[in-house]
């Protein structure tokens, strides 16, 4: 790299120092000090208290379930898309991305209105004399919200990596006598691992840290770790504990990223 | 106590946190300087700001907050230098305790003494003992809003929020102090108690109630009650008039065990850069016609007796919801600041309730 090229990165370096490095430093400063400013690990070890541990466990559980559901929905779709002709698949991808043009919060609020006891879905079910569904303010509604909001982040990297698989490799596999099940498990699936890892990261991380979805669709009755942290800042004015718990959450995110780095050596799936 | 816009705050926090950093700070030259106001969201009729600018030539820089807890660190750090702020009762006592407020010169705020009812200054003494720092702007109670078509008997008591026949039909407030206030009043305690045994009892009551609660919400109580989504909800009196207008089946009641009387008041910060303009602004807000305009816009009860006299709608003017006669209720209390340890205790217990 020439010195001229390095100079071009200045805007981004400035940006990341101002909006990534400094805020991260502040989180570590608050997380590792107490009210008087003295060093303490209490804000970190606070994760072990019953309420925090339960919230973290519930967050992990719900985000893992959501990630699995997203994967099961997205993989077949991405497979179909990658076999389509160019003009067909771009239309379907557009349909998939279209909801993302709307604000994330509005979409979640819409689900609230849809799922309410006297909401749109139940009104329709009543009209058809079908039993109502009552999942609003339960963990099921939160999972639904997570899957709905984060599904595109799973579809796109999977589609990206699947469409790049050389068709000659598949033809060669058939030539050599493999049936389609064999081809899938021995050729397609291993080649798509970078996309799978990247999709999992992009769904799992926001699902783990969300507090908006659980507030709106869980009726604030289900406390996720994101809600605990949000409350420490907005209601309890305890920035130290909030930052300490954020550091704990970062550890889980970093673990996830290390896993991606190991599997995704070629960086193929990381591009959206 | 204005909390209409919590959801939008969540959105802003979640999606664009770095962008909030630009707030005020523009100092465009104006004939008579400027005044920097920090108020609750949707808590003023915007026309009154234009009128103030026109009449006085003072430029108003206006900024909004969503909760007392978000406002406090911003003011304390001095990151943005505000002149006038409108916090709630307990937050004012915290600010007085931490020496953040300037003593007001009431000679420069003649409308305050003239128009604001004496009883509101009296009530303010629980957080501002000598009435030196604050001028009441809005006040109200916390009570129960219920749907007459969905309950079997009139609601009169907090205890009915524990009645199993209203299971999944109850909306509670999603804030520490308001939720605990309900449980404390139910058990006959003070809403400002820091006694661990009393708080333990209150916590257990809330845990016992949780399976019956449909959701813990703040601003959405309004919409859910209007839509008939729940039978009973805990709500601020200021929202009651609005919801009744939208759905005539709704009724607001102050429970017999007593409740919280809250006051949001104008204060001037100790290191305010434009103190004189700040006093002019508060005085302007206390003018009867301006207070009336604001009351009609936000529907939260005004402590401005002169403005109340100007209300043309007799039903509103004599409404028990907007202007309850506080002397006929007993056990009405105003929140006071509980200290850092008290806050810590409440927040931990609230987390226990929520995670249960």
Coordinates of C-alpha atoms in Angstrom, one line a residue:
Chain A
X1 CA 0.0 0.0 0.0
X2 CA 1.4 3.4 -0.9
X3 CA 1.4 6.3 1.5
X4 CA -1.2 8.0 -0.7
X5 CA -3.7 5.2 -0.2
X6 CA -3.2 5.3 3.6
X7 CA -4.0 9.0 3.6
X8 CA -7.4 8.1 2.0
X9 CA -8.4 6.2 5.1
X10 CA -8.2 9.3 7.3
X11 CA -12.0 10.1 7.3
X12 CA -12.8 6.6 8.4
X13 CA -10.0 6.6 11.0
X14 CA -11.4 9.8 12.4
X15 CA -14.9 8.4 12.3
X16 CA -14.0 5.3 14.1
X17 CA -12.0 7.1 16.8
X18 CA -14.9 9.5 17.5
X19 CA -17.8 7.0 17.3
X20 CA -16.3 3.6 18.1
X21 CA -13.0 3.9 20.1
X22 CA -14.0 6.8 22.4
X23 CA -17.5 5.4 23.3
X24 CA -15.9 2.0 23.9
X25 CA -13.4 3.5 26.2
X26 CA -16.2 5.3 28.1
X27 CA -18.1 2.0 28.5
X28 CA -14.9 0.4 29.9
X29 CA -14.3 3.3 32.2
X30 CA -17.8 3.3 33.6
X31 CA -18.0 -0.5 33.7
X32 CA -14.9 -0.8 35.7
X33 CA -15.5 2.0 38.2
X34 CA -18.0 2.6 41.0
X35 CA -19.9 5.8 41.9
X36 CA -16.9 7.3 43.6
X37 CA -14.7 6.6 40.6
X38 CA -12.7 3.8 42.2
X39 CA -11.8 0.7 40.3
X40 CA -14.1 -2.3 40.8
X41 CA -15.1 -5.5 39.2
X42 CA -18.5 -5.5 40.9
X43 CA -20.4 -4.2 37.8
X44 CA -19.0 -7.2 35.8
X45 CA -19.6 -9.8 38.5
X46 CA -23.1 -8.5 39.0
X47 CA -24.1 -10.7 36.0
X48 CA -24.1 -13.6 38.5
X49 CA -27.0 -12.2 40.5
X50 CA -30.2 -14.2 40.0
X51 CA -32.1 -11.5 38.0
X52 CA -29.2 -10.7 35.7
X53 CA -28.2 -14.3 35.0
X54 CA -31.9 -15.2 34.3
X55 CA -32.2 -12.2 31.9
X56 CA -29.0 -13.2 30.1
X57 CA -30.0 -16.9 29.9
X58 CA -33.4 -15.9 28.5
X59 CA -31.8 -13.6 25.9
X60 CA -29.4 -16.3 24.8
X61 CA -32.2 -18.9 24.6
X62 CA -34.6 -16.6 22.6
X63 CA -31.9 -15.4 20.2
X64 CA -30.6 -18.9 19.5
X65 CA -34.1 -20.1 18.8
X66 CA -34.7 -17.1 16.5
X67 CA -31.4 -17.7 14.7
X68 CA -32.2 -21.4 14.1
X69 CA -35.7 -20.5 12.8
X70 CA -34.2 -17.8 10.5
X71 CA -31.7 -20.3 9.2
X72 CA -34.3 -23.0 8.5
X73 CA -36.5 -20.4 6.7
X74 CA -33.7 -18.7 4.8
X75 CA -31.6 -21.6 3.5
X76 CA -34.2 -23.2 1.2
X77 CA -35.2 -19.7 0.0
X78 CA -31.6 -18.8 -0.8
X79 CA -31.1 -22.1 -2.6
X80 CA -34.1 -21.5 -4.8
X81 CA -33.1 -17.9 -5.5
X82 CA -29.5 -18.9 -6.5
X83 CA -30.9 -21.2 -9.1
X84 CA -33.2 -18.6 -10.7
X85 CA -32.5 -16.4 -13.7
X86 CA -31.1 -13.0 -13.0
X87 CA -34.2 -10.9 -13.7
X88 CA -36.4 -13.3 -11.6
X89 CA -34.3 -13.4 -8.5
X90 CA -33.7 -9.6 -8.3
X91 CA -37.4 -9.1 -8.1
X92 CA -37.8 -11.6 -5.3
X93 CA -34.9 -10.1 -3.4
X94 CA -36.5 -6.7 -3.8
X95 CA -39.6 -8.1 -2.2
X96 CA -37.5 -9.4 0.7
X97 CA -35.7 -6.1 1.3
X98 CA -38.8 -4.0 0.8
X99 CA -39.9 -4.1 4.5
X100 CA -36.5 -2.9 5.5
X101 CA -37.2 0.4 3.9
X102 CA -39.6 1.0 6.7
X103 CA -38.5 1.9 10.1
X104 CA -37.6 -1.1 12.3
X105 CA -39.6 0.2 15.2
X106 CA -42.7 0.9 13.1
X107 CA -42.6 -2.7 11.8
X108 CA -42.5 -4.0 15.4
X109 CA -45.3 -1.7 16.5
X110 CA -47.3 -3.0 13.5
X111 CA -46.9 -6.6 14.9
X112 CA -48.2 -5.4 18.2
X113 CA -51.4 -4.1 16.6
X114 CA -51.7 -7.3 14.6
X115 CA -51.3 -9.6 17.5
X116 CA -53.3 -7.8 20.2
X117 CA -56.3 -9.5 21.8
X118 CA -58.6 -7.4 19.7
X119 CA -56.1 -6.9 17.0
X120 CA -56.3 -7.5 13.2
X121 CA -55.4 -11.2 13.2
X122 CA -57.8 -12.1 15.9
X123 CA -60.6 -10.1 14.3
X124 CA -60.1 -12.0 11.1
X125 CA -60.0 -15.3 13.0
X126 CA -63.2 -14.4 14.9
X127 CA -64.9 -13.6 11.7
X128 CA -64.0 -17.1 10.4
X129 CA -65.1 -18.7 13.7
X130 CA -61.5 -19.9 14.2
X131 CA -59.8 -20.1 17.6
X132 CA -57.9 -16.9 18.6
X133 CA -54.1 -16.8 19.0
X134 CA -52.9 -15.2 22.2
X135 CA -49.2 -14.9 21.9
X136 CA -48.8 -11.2 22.5
X137 CA -46.8 -10.4 25.7
X138 CA -45.3 -13.9 25.7
X139 CA -41.8 -15.1 24.6
X140 CA -43.4 -16.5 21.4
X141 CA -44.2 -13.0 20.3
X142 CA -40.7 -11.9 20.9
X143 CA -39.3 -14.8 18.8
X144 CA -41.7 -13.9 16.1
X145 CA -40.6 -10.2 16.2
X146 CA -36.9 -11.3 16.1
X147 CA -37.4 -13.7 13.2
X148 CA -39.4 -11.2 11.2
X149 CA -37.0 -8.3 11.7
X150 CA -33.8 -10.2 11.2
X151 CA -34.7 -12.7 8.5
X152 CA -33.3 -10.6 5.6
X153 CA -29.9 -10.5 7.3
X154 CA -29.8 -14.3 7.1
X155 CA -31.2 -14.6 3.5
X156 CA -28.8 -12.1 1.9
X157 CA -25.4 -13.6 2.9
X158 CA -26.7 -17.1 2.2
X159 CA -27.9 -16.1 -1.2
X160 CA -24.6 -14.3 -1.9
X161 CA -22.5 -17.3 -1.1
X162 CA -24.8 -19.9 -2.8
X163 CA -25.0 -18.0 -6.1
X164 CA -21.2 -17.9 -6.2
X165 CA -20.9 -21.7 -6.3
X166 CA -19.5 -22.7 -9.6
X167 CA -22.1 -24.7 -11.5
X168 CA -19.4 -26.8 -13.0
X169 CA -18.6 -28.2 -9.5
X170 CA -22.2 -29.3 -9.2
X171 CA -22.2 -30.8 -12.7
X172 CA -18.9 -32.6 -11.9
X173 CA -20.6 -34.1 -8.8
X174 CA -23.5 -35.5 -10.8
X175 CA -21.1 -36.7 -13.4
X176 CA -19.3 -38.7 -10.8
X177 CA -22.6 -40.4 -9.8
X178 CA -23.6 -38.4 -6.7
X179 CA -27.4 -38.0 -6.3
X180 CA -28.8 -34.6 -5.3
X181 CA -28.8 -35.4 -1.5
X182 CA -25.2 -36.3 -1.8
X183 CA -24.4 -33.2 -3.8
X184 CA -26.1 -31.1 -1.2
X185 CA -24.4 -32.4 1.8
X186 CA -20.9 -33.0 0.3
X187 CA -20.7 -30.0 -2.0
X188 CA -23.3 -27.2 -1.5
X189 CA -23.4 -27.2 2.3
X190 CA -19.7 -27.1 2.9
X191 CA -19.2 -24.4 0.3
X192 CA -21.8 -22.2 1.9
X193 CA -20.4 -22.3 5.4
X194 CA -19.0 -18.7 5.2
X195 CA -22.5 -17.4 4.4
X196 CA -24.1 -19.5 7.1
X197 CA -21.6 -18.1 9.7
X198 CA -22.1 -14.6 8.5
X199 CA -25.9 -14.9 8.5
X200 CA -25.8 -16.4 12.0
X201 CA -23.7 -13.5 13.3
X202 CA -26.0 -10.9 11.7
X203 CA -29.1 -12.4 13.3
X204 CA -27.7 -13.6 16.6
X205 CA -26.0 -10.4 17.7
X206 CA -28.9 -8.0 17.2
X207 CA -31.3 -10.5 18.6
X208 CA -29.1 -11.0 21.7
X209 CA -28.9 -7.3 22.4
X210 CA -32.4 -6.1 21.5
X211 CA -34.6 -4.4 24.0
X212 CA -37.2 -2.7 21.7
X213 CA -38.7 -6.0 20.5
X214 CA -39.1 -7.4 24.0
X215 CA -40.6 -4.2 25.3
X216 CA -43.1 -3.8 22.5
X217 CA -44.1 -7.5 21.9
X218 CA -43.4 -8.8 25.4
X219 CA -45.3 -6.1 27.3
X220 CA -42.3 -5.5 29.4
X221 CA -43.1 -8.6 31.3
X222 CA -40.1 -10.5 30.0
X223 CA -36.8 -9.0 31.0
X224 CA -34.0 -9.6 28.6
X225 CA -30.4 -8.5 29.2
X226 CA -30.9 -5.6 26.8
X227 CA -33.8 -4.4 28.9
X228 CA -31.8 -4.6 32.1
X229 CA -29.0 -2.5 30.5
X230 CA -31.5 0.0 29.0
X231 CA -33.2 0.4 32.4
X232 CA -29.9 1.0 34.2
X233 CA -29.3 4.0 31.9
X234 CA -32.8 5.5 31.5
X235 CA -34.5 4.7 34.8
X236 CA -31.9 3.7 37.5
X237 CA -29.3 6.3 36.5
X238 CA -26.7 3.7 37.2
X239 CA -24.4 4.0 34.2
X240 CA -21.7 2.0 36.0
X241 CA -23.8 -1.2 36.3
X242 CA -25.2 -0.7 32.8
X243 CA -21.7 -0.4 31.3
X244 CA -20.5 -3.4 33.3
X245 CA -23.3 -5.6 32.0
X246 CA -22.6 -4.3 28.4
X247 CA -19.1 -5.5 28.8
X248 CA -20.3 -9.0 29.7
X249 CA -22.6 -8.9 26.7
X250 CA -19.7 -7.9 24.5
X251 CA -17.8 -11.0 25.6
X252 CA -20.6 -13.2 24.1
X253 CA -20.6 -11.1 20.9
X254 CA -16.8 -11.4 20.6
X255 CA -17.0 -15.2 21.1
X256 CA -19.5 -15.3 18.2
X257 CA -17.2 -13.2 16.0
X258 CA -14.1 -15.4 16.8
X259 CA -16.2 -18.4 15.7
X260 CA -17.0 -16.6 12.5
X261 CA -13.4 -15.7 11.9
X262 CA -12.3 -19.3 12.2
X263 CA -14.9 -20.6 9.8
X264 CA -15.0 -17.7 7.4
X265 CA -11.3 -17.5 6.5
X266 CA -11.8 -16.3 3.0
X267 CA -14.2 -13.6 4.0
X268 CA -16.7 -14.6 1.3
X269 CA -19.8 -14.4 3.3
X270 CA -19.1 -11.1 5.0
X271 CA -20.2 -9.1 2.1
X272 CA -23.9 -8.3 2.0
Chain B
X1 CA -44.5 13.2 34.7
X2 CA -45.1 13.5 31.0
X3 CA -44.2 10.2 29.3
X4 CA -46.1 10.2 26.0
X5 CA -43.1 9.7 23.8
X6 CA -41.3 6.8 25.4
X7 CA -41.6 4.6 22.4
X8 CA -40.0 7.1 20.2
X9 CA -37.2 7.5 22.6
X10 CA -36.6 3.8 22.4
X11 CA -36.4 4.1 18.7
X12 CA -34.0 7.0 18.8
X13 CA -31.8 5.3 21.3
X14 CA -31.8 2.1 19.5
X15 CA -31.2 3.3 16.0
X16 CA -29.4 6.6 16.0
X17 CA -27.7 7.1 19.3
X18 CA -24.7 9.0 18.0
X19 CA -26.9 11.4 16.2
X20 CA -28.4 12.8 19.4
X21 CA -25.2 14.4 20.3
X22 CA -25.9 17.5 18.4
X23 CA -28.5 19.2 20.5
X24 CA -28.5 22.9 21.0
X25 CA -25.7 25.2 21.1
X26 CA -26.5 27.6 18.3
X27 CA -26.1 31.1 19.4
X28 CA -27.6 33.1 16.6
X29 CA -27.5 36.8 17.5
X30 CA -30.9 38.1 18.5
X31 CA -31.9 41.6 19.7
X32 CA -32.4 40.6 23.3
X33 CA -30.3 37.5 23.6
X34 CA -31.7 34.1 24.0
X35 CA -33.1 31.6 26.6
X36 CA -32.4 27.9 26.4
X37 CA -35.3 25.8 27.6
X38 CA -35.3 22.1 28.4
X39 CA -38.8 20.6 28.8
X40 CA -40.7 17.3 28.5
X41 CA -41.6 16.2 25.0
X42 CA -45.0 17.5 23.8
X43 CA -45.4 19.5 26.9
X44 CA -46.1 22.9 25.5
X45 CA -48.2 24.6 22.8
X46 CA -45.5 25.6 20.2
X47 CA -47.5 28.8 19.5
X48 CA -46.7 30.1 22.9
X49 CA -43.0 30.0 22.1
X50 CA -43.5 32.0 19.0
X51 CA -45.6 34.5 20.9
X52 CA -42.8 34.9 23.5
X53 CA -40.2 35.5 20.9
X54 CA -42.4 38.0 19.2
X55 CA -43.3 40.0 22.3
X56 CA -39.9 40.0 24.0
X57 CA -37.4 39.7 21.1
X58 CA -35.7 36.9 23.0
X59 CA -34.8 33.9 20.9
X60 CA -35.9 30.6 22.5
X61 CA -33.7 27.5 22.0
X62 CA -36.0 24.7 22.8
X63 CA -34.9 21.1 23.7
X64 CA -36.9 18.1 24.9
X65 CA -36.4 15.2 27.2
X66 CA -38.4 12.0 27.9
X67 CA -37.7 11.1 31.5
X68 CA -36.3 12.9 34.5
X69 CA -33.5 10.3 34.6
X70 CA -32.4 11.1 31.0
X71 CA -32.6 14.8 31.8
X72 CA -30.5 14.8 35.0
X73 CA -27.1 13.5 33.8
X74 CA -27.3 15.9 30.7
X75 CA -27.9 18.9 32.9
X76 CA -25.4 17.8 35.6
X77 CA -22.5 17.2 33.2
X78 CA -23.0 20.7 31.8
X79 CA -22.6 19.2 28.3
X80 CA -25.3 21.6 27.2
X81 CA -25.9 24.8 29.2
X82 CA -29.6 25.2 29.8
X83 CA -31.4 28.1 31.5
X84 CA -34.9 26.8 32.3
X85 CA -35.7 23.2 33.0
X86 CA -39.1 21.6 33.9
X87 CA -38.3 18.5 36.1
X88 CA -40.8 16.7 38.4
X89 CA -41.0 17.0 42.2
X90 CA -38.5 14.3 43.4
X91 CA -36.0 15.3 40.8
X92 CA -36.2 18.9 41.9
X93 CA -35.4 17.9 45.5
X94 CA -32.4 15.9 44.1
X95 CA -31.2 19.0 42.2
X96 CA -31.7 21.2 45.2
X97 CA -29.7 18.7 47.3
X98 CA -26.9 18.8 44.8
X99 CA -26.9 22.6 44.6
X100 CA -27.8 22.8 40.9
X101 CA -30.6 25.3 41.1
X102 CA -30.7 29.1 41.3
X103 CA -32.9 30.9 43.8
X104 CA -35.7 32.6 42.0
X105 CA -36.3 36.3 42.3
X106 CA -40.1 36.4 42.4
X107 CA -40.1 40.2 41.8
X108 CA -39.1 39.4 38.2
X109 CA -41.8 36.7 38.0
X110 CA -44.9 38.6 39.2
X111 CA -47.4 36.4 37.4
X112 CA -46.3 33.4 39.4
X113 CA -47.5 34.7 42.7
X114 CA -50.5 36.4 41.1
X115 CA -51.9 33.5 39.1
X116 CA -50.6 30.2 40.5
X117 CA -52.9 28.9 43.3
X118 CA -51.4 29.1 46.8
X119 CA -52.3 25.4 47.4
X120 CA -49.8 24.4 44.7
X121 CA -47.0 26.3 46.3
X122 CA -48.0 24.6 49.6
X123 CA -47.9 21.2 47.9
X124 CA -44.5 22.1 46.5
X125 CA -43.0 22.5 49.9
X126 CA -42.6 18.7 50.1
X127 CA -39.7 19.0 47.7
X128 CA -38.9 22.8 47.7
X129 CA -39.4 23.6 51.4
X130 CA -39.1 27.4 51.1
X131 CA -40.6 27.8 47.6
X132 CA -37.4 29.4 46.6
X133 CA -36.5 27.3 43.5
X134 CA -39.6 26.3 41.6
X135 CA -42.7 27.6 39.9
X136 CA -45.4 24.9 39.3
X137 CA -46.2 24.3 35.6
X138 CA -48.4 21.2 35.5
X139 CA -49.7 18.8 38.1
X140 CA -51.9 15.8 38.4
X141 CA -52.6 12.5 40.1
X142 CA -52.0 8.9 39.2
X143 CA -55.2 6.8 39.2
X144 CA -57.1 4.0 37.6
X145 CA -58.7 4.3 34.2
X146 CA -61.3 1.6 33.7
X147 CA -63.8 0.6 31.0
X148 CA -67.3 0.6 32.4
X149 CA -68.4 -2.1 29.9
X150 CA -65.7 -4.5 31.0
X151 CA -65.9 -4.4 34.8
X152 CA -68.6 -5.9 37.0
X153 CA -68.6 -3.2 39.7
X154 CA -67.2 0.3 39.9
X155 CA -63.5 0.4 40.5
X156 CA -62.6 2.3 43.6
X157 CA -59.5 0.7 45.0
X158 CA -56.0 -0.4 44.1
X159 CA -56.9 -3.8 45.6
X160 CA -59.0 -4.5 42.5
X161 CA -55.8 -4.6 40.4
X162 CA -55.1 -7.8 42.3
X163 CA -58.6 -9.3 41.5
X164 CA -58.2 -12.5 39.6
X165 CA -61.3 -12.0 37.5
X166 CA -59.5 -9.2 35.7
X167 CA -56.6 -11.5 34.8
X168 CA -54.9 -10.4 31.6
X169 CA -57.0 -7.3 31.6
X170 CA -54.8 -5.1 33.7
X171 CA -52.2 -2.5 32.5
X172 CA -49.6 -1.4 35.0
X173 CA -47.1 1.5 34.7
X174 CA -43.7 0.4 33.5
X175 CA -41.7 2.7 35.9
X176 CA -40.2 1.9 39.2
X177 CA -41.7 4.6 41.4
X178 CA -45.2 4.4 39.9
X179 CA -45.4 0.6 40.1
X180 CA -44.1 0.5 43.7
X181 CA -46.4 3.4 44.7
X182 CA -49.4 1.2 43.8
X183 CA -48.2 -1.7 45.9
X184 CA -47.1 0.6 48.8
X185 CA -50.5 2.3 48.9
X186 CA -52.2 -1.1 48.7
X187 CA -50.3 -2.2 51.8
X188 CA -50.8 1.1 53.6
X189 CA -47.2 2.3 53.4
X190 CA -45.8 5.7 52.4
X191 CA -44.8 5.9 48.7
X192 CA -41.5 7.4 49.9
X193 CA -40.6 4.5 52.2
X194 CA -37.1 3.1 52.2
X195 CA -37.8 0.6 55.0
X196 CA -36.5 -2.7 53.7
X197 CA -39.3 -4.8 55.3
X198 CA -42.0 -2.6 53.8
X199 CA -40.4 -2.7 50.4
X200 CA -40.1 -6.4 50.6
X201 CA -43.8 -6.6 51.2
X202 CA -44.5 -4.3 48.3
X203 CA -42.3 -6.3 46.0
X204 CA -44.0 -9.5 47.0
X205 CA -47.4 -7.9 46.2
X206 CA -46.1 -6.9 42.7
X207 CA -44.8 -10.4 42.1
X208 CA -48.1 -11.8 43.2
X209 CA -49.9 -9.5 40.7
X210 CA -47.6 -10.1 37.8
X211 CA -49.5 -13.1 36.3
X212 CA -52.7 -11.0 36.2
X213 CA -51.0 -8.1 34.4
X214 CA -51.4 -8.0 30.6
X215 CA -48.5 -5.7 30.1
X216 CA -46.3 -3.0 31.8
X217 CA -46.6 0.0 29.6
X218 CA -46.2 3.8 29.8
X219 CA -47.7 5.8 27.0
X220 CA -49.5 2.9 25.5
X221 CA -52.0 2.8 28.3
X222 CA -53.9 5.5 26.5
X223 CA -54.2 3.6 23.1
X224 CA -54.8 0.2 24.7
X225 CA -57.6 1.6 26.9
X226 CA -59.2 3.5 24.0
X227 CA -59.1 0.4 21.9
X228 CA -60.7 -1.7 24.6
X229 CA -57.7 -4.0 24.8
X230 CA -57.8 -4.0 28.7
X231 CA -60.4 -3.3 31.4
X232 CA -58.2 -1.5 33.9
X233 CA -55.1 0.6 33.6
X234 CA -52.9 2.8 35.8
X235 CA -52.6 6.2 34.2
X236 CA -51.8 9.9 34.8
X237 CA -54.8 12.1 35.2
X238 CA -53.6 14.4 32.4
X239 CA -54.2 11.5 29.9
X240 CA -57.7 10.8 31.3
X241 CA -59.5 13.7 29.7
X242 CA -58.0 12.8 26.3
X243 CA -58.9 9.1 26.6
X244 CA -62.5 9.9 27.7
X245 CA -63.0 12.1 24.7
X246 CA -61.9 9.2 22.4
X247 CA -63.9 6.5 24.3
X248 CA -66.8 7.6 26.5
X249 CA -66.9 4.2 28.2
X250 CA -63.8 5.1 30.1
X251 CA -63.9 6.4 33.7
X252 CA -61.0 7.8 35.8
X253 CA -60.9 7.3 39.5
X254 CA -58.5 8.2 42.4
X255 CA -58.3 5.1 44.5
X256 CA -59.5 5.2 48.1
X257 CA -56.1 4.2 49.5
X258 CA -54.7 7.4 48.3
X259 CA -52.2 8.1 45.5
X260 CA -49.4 10.2 44.1
X261 CA -49.9 13.9 43.5
X262 CA -47.1 15.1 41.2
X263 CA -46.0 18.5 40.2
X264 CA -43.7 19.4 37.3
X265 CA -42.2 22.9 37.9
X266 CA -40.0 25.4 36.1
X267 CA -36.6 25.8 37.7
X268 CA -33.6 27.9 36.7
X269 CA -30.1 26.3 36.8
X270 CA -27.5 27.8 39.0
X271 CA -25.0 28.3 36.1
X272 CA -27.6 29.4 33.6
X273 CA -26.1 31.8 31.1
X274 CA -29.3 33.9 30.6
X275 CA -30.9 34.2 34.1
X276 CA -32.9 37.3 33.4
X277 CA -34.3 35.9 30.2
X278 CA -35.1 32.7 32.0
X279 CA -37.2 34.6 34.6
X280 CA -39.0 36.4 31.8
X281 CA -39.8 33.1 30.2
X282 CA -41.2 31.6 33.4
X283 CA -43.2 34.8 34.0
X284 CA -44.6 34.5 30.4
X285 CA -45.6 30.9 31.0
X286 CA -47.5 32.0 34.1
X287 CA -49.6 34.5 32.2
X288 CA -53.2 33.4 32.4
X289 CA -53.9 33.4 28.6
X290 CA -50.6 31.5 27.9
X291 CA -51.3 28.9 30.6
X292 CA -54.8 28.4 29.2
X293 CA -53.3 27.9 25.7
X294 CA -50.9 25.3 27.1
X295 CA -53.7 23.6 29.1
X296 CA -55.9 23.2 26.1
X297 CA -53.0 21.8 24.0
X298 CA -51.6 19.3 26.5
X299 CA -54.7 18.7 28.7
X300 CA -52.5 18.3 31.8
X301 CA -54.0 20.1 34.8
X302 CA -52.7 23.7 35.2
X303 CA -52.0 25.1 38.7
X304 CA -52.8 28.5 37.2
X305 CA -56.0 29.5 38.9
X306 CA -56.4 32.6 36.7
X307 CA -56.2 30.4 33.6
X308 CA -58.7 28.0 35.0
X309 CA -61.2 30.9 35.3
X310 CA -60.8 31.5 31.6
X311 CA -61.8 28.0 30.6
X312 CA -65.1 28.3 28.7
X313 CA -66.1 24.7 28.8
X314 CA -67.8 24.4 32.2
X315 CA -67.5 20.6 32.2
X316 CA -63.7 20.8 32.0
X317 CA -63.5 23.8 34.3
X318 CA -65.3 21.9 37.1
X319 CA -64.0 18.5 36.1
X320 CA -63.0 16.3 39.1
X321 CA -60.4 14.7 36.9
X322 CA -58.6 17.9 35.8
X323 CA -59.1 19.8 39.0
X324 CA -59.9 17.4 41.9
X325 CA -60.5 18.9 45.2
X326 CA -57.5 17.5 47.0
X327 CA -58.9 18.2 50.5
X328 CA -61.5 15.4 50.1
X329 CA -58.8 12.8 49.6
X330 CA -56.6 11.5 52.3
X331 CA -53.2 9.8 51.9
X332 CA -52.2 11.9 48.9
X333 CA -48.4 12.2 48.7
X334 CA -45.8 13.7 46.5
X335 CA -42.6 11.8 45.6
X336 CA -39.4 12.9 47.3
X337 CA -35.9 12.0 46.3
X338 CA -34.8 8.9 48.1
X339 CA -31.1 9.3 47.8
X340 CA -28.7 7.1 45.8
X341 CA -29.1 4.2 48.1
X342 CA -32.9 4.5 48.1
X343 CA -32.9 4.6 44.3
X344 CA -30.6 1.6 44.2
X345 CA -32.9 -0.4 46.5
X346 CA -36.0 0.3 44.5
X347 CA -34.3 -0.5 41.2
X348 CA -33.0 -3.8 42.4
X349 CA -36.4 -4.8 43.7
X350 CA -38.1 -3.8 40.5
X351 CA -35.7 -6.0 38.6
X352 CA -36.7 -8.9 40.8
X353 CA -40.3 -8.2 40.0
X354 CA -39.6 -8.0 36.3
X355 CA -37.4 -11.1 36.1
X356 CA -39.8 -13.2 38.1

